[in-house]
PDB file of C-alpha atoms in Angstrom:
ATOM      1  CA  PHE A  11      -4.852 -30.344 -27.423  1.00 90.00           C
ATOM      2  CA  TYR A  12      -3.652 -30.849 -23.820  1.00 90.00           C
ATOM      3  CA  ASN A  13      -5.823 -34.077 -23.351  1.00 92.00           C
ATOM      4  CA  SER A  14      -4.186 -35.846 -26.789  1.00 95.00           C
ATOM      5  CA  ASP A  15      -2.151 -38.788 -26.094  1.00 96.00           C
ATOM      6  CA  ALA A  16       0.886 -36.895 -27.970  1.00 96.00           C
ATOM      7  CA  TRP A  17       0.834 -34.147 -24.830  1.00 96.00           C
ATOM      8  CA  ARG A  18       0.777 -36.665 -22.419  1.00 96.00           C
ATOM      9  CA  SER A  19       3.592 -38.594 -23.811  1.00 97.00           C
ATOM     10  CA  ILE A  20       5.949 -35.128 -24.289  1.00 97.00           C
ATOM     11  CA  ARG A  21       4.834 -33.952 -20.709  1.00 96.00           C
ATOM     12  CA  THR A  22       6.041 -36.973 -19.169  1.00 96.00           C
ATOM     13  CA  PHE A  23       9.290 -36.993 -21.218  1.00 97.00           C
ATOM     14  CA  ILE A  24       9.840 -33.230 -19.844  1.00 97.00           C
ATOM     15  CA  TYR A  25       9.045 -34.417 -16.525  1.00 97.00           C
ATOM     16  CA  GLU A  26      11.649 -37.272 -16.804  1.00 96.00           C
ATOM     17  CA  ARG A  27      14.221 -35.130 -18.565  1.00 97.00           C
ATOM     18  CA  GLU A  28      14.183 -32.946 -15.651  1.00 97.00           C
ATOM     19  CA  HIS A  29      14.112 -35.147 -13.000  1.00 97.00           C
ATOM     20  CA  GLY A  30      10.775 -33.729 -11.747  1.00 97.00           C
ATOM     21  CA  CYS A  31      12.788 -30.512 -10.746  1.00 97.00           C
ATOM     22  CA  CYS A  32      11.658 -27.025 -11.566  1.00 97.00           C
ATOM     23  CA  GLN A  33      13.912 -25.806 -14.265  1.00 97.00           C
ATOM     24  CA  ARG A  34      13.758 -21.969 -12.436  1.00 96.00           C
ATOM     25  CA  CYS A  35      14.096 -22.714  -8.591  1.00 96.00           C
ATOM     26  CA  GLY A  36      15.137 -26.125  -8.661  1.00 96.00           C
ATOM     27  CA  ARG A  37      12.634 -27.294  -6.365  1.00 97.00           C
ATOM     28  CA  PHE A  38      11.327 -31.114  -7.013  1.00 97.00           C
ATOM     29  CA  ILE A  39       7.551 -31.067  -8.216  1.00 95.00           C
ATOM     30  CA  PHE A  40       5.673 -33.924  -8.092  1.00 91.00           C
ATOM     31  CA  GLY A  41       2.269 -35.176  -9.909  1.00 87.00           C
ATOM     32  CA  LYS A  42      -0.285 -32.630 -11.311  1.00 88.00           C
ATOM     33  CA  ARG A  43       1.894 -29.651  -9.770  1.00 94.00           C
ATOM     34  CA  ALA A  44       4.302 -30.185 -12.320  1.00 96.00           C
ATOM     35  CA  HIS A  45       3.802 -27.621 -15.077  1.00 96.00           C
ATOM     36  CA  VAL A  46       5.247 -28.139 -18.377  1.00 97.00           C
ATOM     37  CA  HIS A  47       5.822 -24.303 -20.043  1.00 96.00           C
ATOM     38  CA  HIS A  48       5.925 -23.316 -23.327  1.00 96.00           C
ATOM     39  CA  ILE A  49       8.739 -20.999 -23.956  1.00 95.00           C
ATOM     40  CA  VAL A  50       7.119 -19.662 -27.143  1.00 94.00           C
ATOM     41  CA  PRO A  51       3.374 -19.401 -26.661  1.00 94.00           C
ATOM     42  CA  ILE A  52       1.438 -21.979 -28.958  1.00 94.00           C
ATOM     43  CA  LYS A  53      -0.536 -18.785 -30.183  1.00 93.00           C
ATOM     44  CA  LYS A  54       2.744 -17.660 -31.505  1.00 94.00           C
ATOM     45  CA  ASN A  55       3.860 -20.742 -33.287  1.00 94.00           C
ATOM     46  CA  PRO A  56       1.689 -23.661 -33.117  1.00 94.00           C
ATOM     47  CA  LEU A  57       4.518 -25.664 -34.984  1.00 95.00           C
ATOM     48  CA  LEU A  58       6.339 -25.498 -31.476  1.00 95.00           C
ATOM     49  CA  LYS A  59       3.792 -26.720 -29.708  1.00 96.00           C
ATOM     50  CA  LEU A  60       5.316 -30.463 -29.042  1.00 96.00           C
ATOM     51  CA  ASP A  61       9.086 -29.420 -29.639  1.00 96.00           C
ATOM     52  CA  THR A  62      11.215 -30.842 -26.689  1.00 96.00           C
ATOM     53  CA  ASN A  63      13.288 -27.777 -27.272  1.00 96.00           C
ATOM     54  CA  ASN A  64      10.497 -25.330 -26.421  1.00 96.00           C
ATOM     55  CA  LEU A  65       9.137 -26.791 -23.119  1.00 97.00           C
ATOM     56  CA  MET A  66      10.237 -26.680 -19.639  1.00 97.00           C
ATOM     57  CA  LEU A  67       9.140 -28.129 -16.352  1.00 97.00           C
ATOM     58  CA  LEU A  68       7.730 -25.394 -14.006  1.00 97.00           C
ATOM     59  CA  CYS A  69       6.569 -25.354 -10.619  1.00 96.00           C
ATOM     60  CA  PRO A  70       3.285 -23.369 -10.074  1.00 95.00           C
ATOM     61  CA  LYS A  71       4.739 -20.738  -8.095  1.00 96.00           C
ATOM     62  CA  CYS A  72       7.749 -20.128 -11.093  1.00 96.00           C
ATOM     63  CA  HIS A  73       5.211 -20.639 -13.920  1.00 95.00           C
ATOM     64  CA  THR A  74       3.132 -17.951 -12.599  1.00 94.00           C
ATOM     65  CA  ILE A  75       5.955 -15.696 -11.936  1.00 94.00           C
ATOM     66  CA  ILE A  76       7.114 -16.543 -15.975  1.00 93.00           C
ATOM     67  CA  GLU A  77       3.713 -16.180 -17.280  1.00 90.00           C
ATOM     68  CA  ASN A  78       3.433 -12.614 -15.669  1.00 89.00           C
ATOM     69  CA  GLU A  79       6.773 -11.461 -17.039  1.00 84.00           C
ATOM     70  CA  GLU A  80       5.709 -12.766 -20.244  1.00 73.00           C
ATOM     71  CA  ASN A  81       2.757 -11.169 -20.178  1.00 67.00           C
ATOM     72  CA  GLN A  82       3.603  -7.958 -19.038  1.00 60.00           C
ATOM     73  CA  GLU A  83       5.968  -7.203 -21.570  1.00 53.00           C
ATOM     74  CA  ALA A  84       4.069  -8.296 -24.575  1.00 48.00           C
ATOM     75  CA  VAL A  85       0.617  -6.863 -23.428  1.00 45.00           C
ATOM     76  CA  PHE A  86       1.271  -3.496 -21.977  1.00 43.00           C
ATOM     77  CA  PRO A  87       5.101  -3.129 -22.528  1.00 46.00           C
ATOM     78  CA  SER A  88       4.757   0.765 -21.993  1.00 45.00           C
ATOM     79  CA  TYR A  89       2.781   0.439 -18.948  1.00 44.00           C
ATOM     80  CA  PHE A  90       5.108  -1.579 -16.922  1.00 44.00           C
ATOM     81  CA  LYS A  91       8.332   0.768 -17.171  1.00 51.00           C
ATOM     82  CA  ALA A  92       9.454   3.447 -15.207  1.00 50.00           C
ATOM     83  CA  PRO A  93       7.792   6.856 -15.772  1.00 51.00           C
ATOM     84  CA  PRO A  94      10.556   9.486 -17.389  1.00 52.00           C
ATOM     85  CA  ALA A  95      12.368  11.184 -14.990  1.00 56.00           C
ATOM     86  CA  LYS A  96      10.760  14.523 -13.700  1.00 57.00           C
ATOM     87  CA  LYS A  97      13.548  17.263 -14.406  1.00 55.00           C
TER      88      LYS A  97
END
């Protein structure tokens, strides 16, 4: 999928739409360092994989942060919550 013409085209569109700036921190990102992130993962809804409303431009640092935040909530929700207060 990531080598398809459709993905390359939509990736370019997202980069231009955001003027090459990370949507989380606002930093300018150049070339391959620009990551296009699926807000709703392809695994959860493959129909949204090329939907421009489901895509956002992120720098590598912010992409890692967002991916980790999402994975913590989805994979181990109780593990990452604060322990119950002791009486």
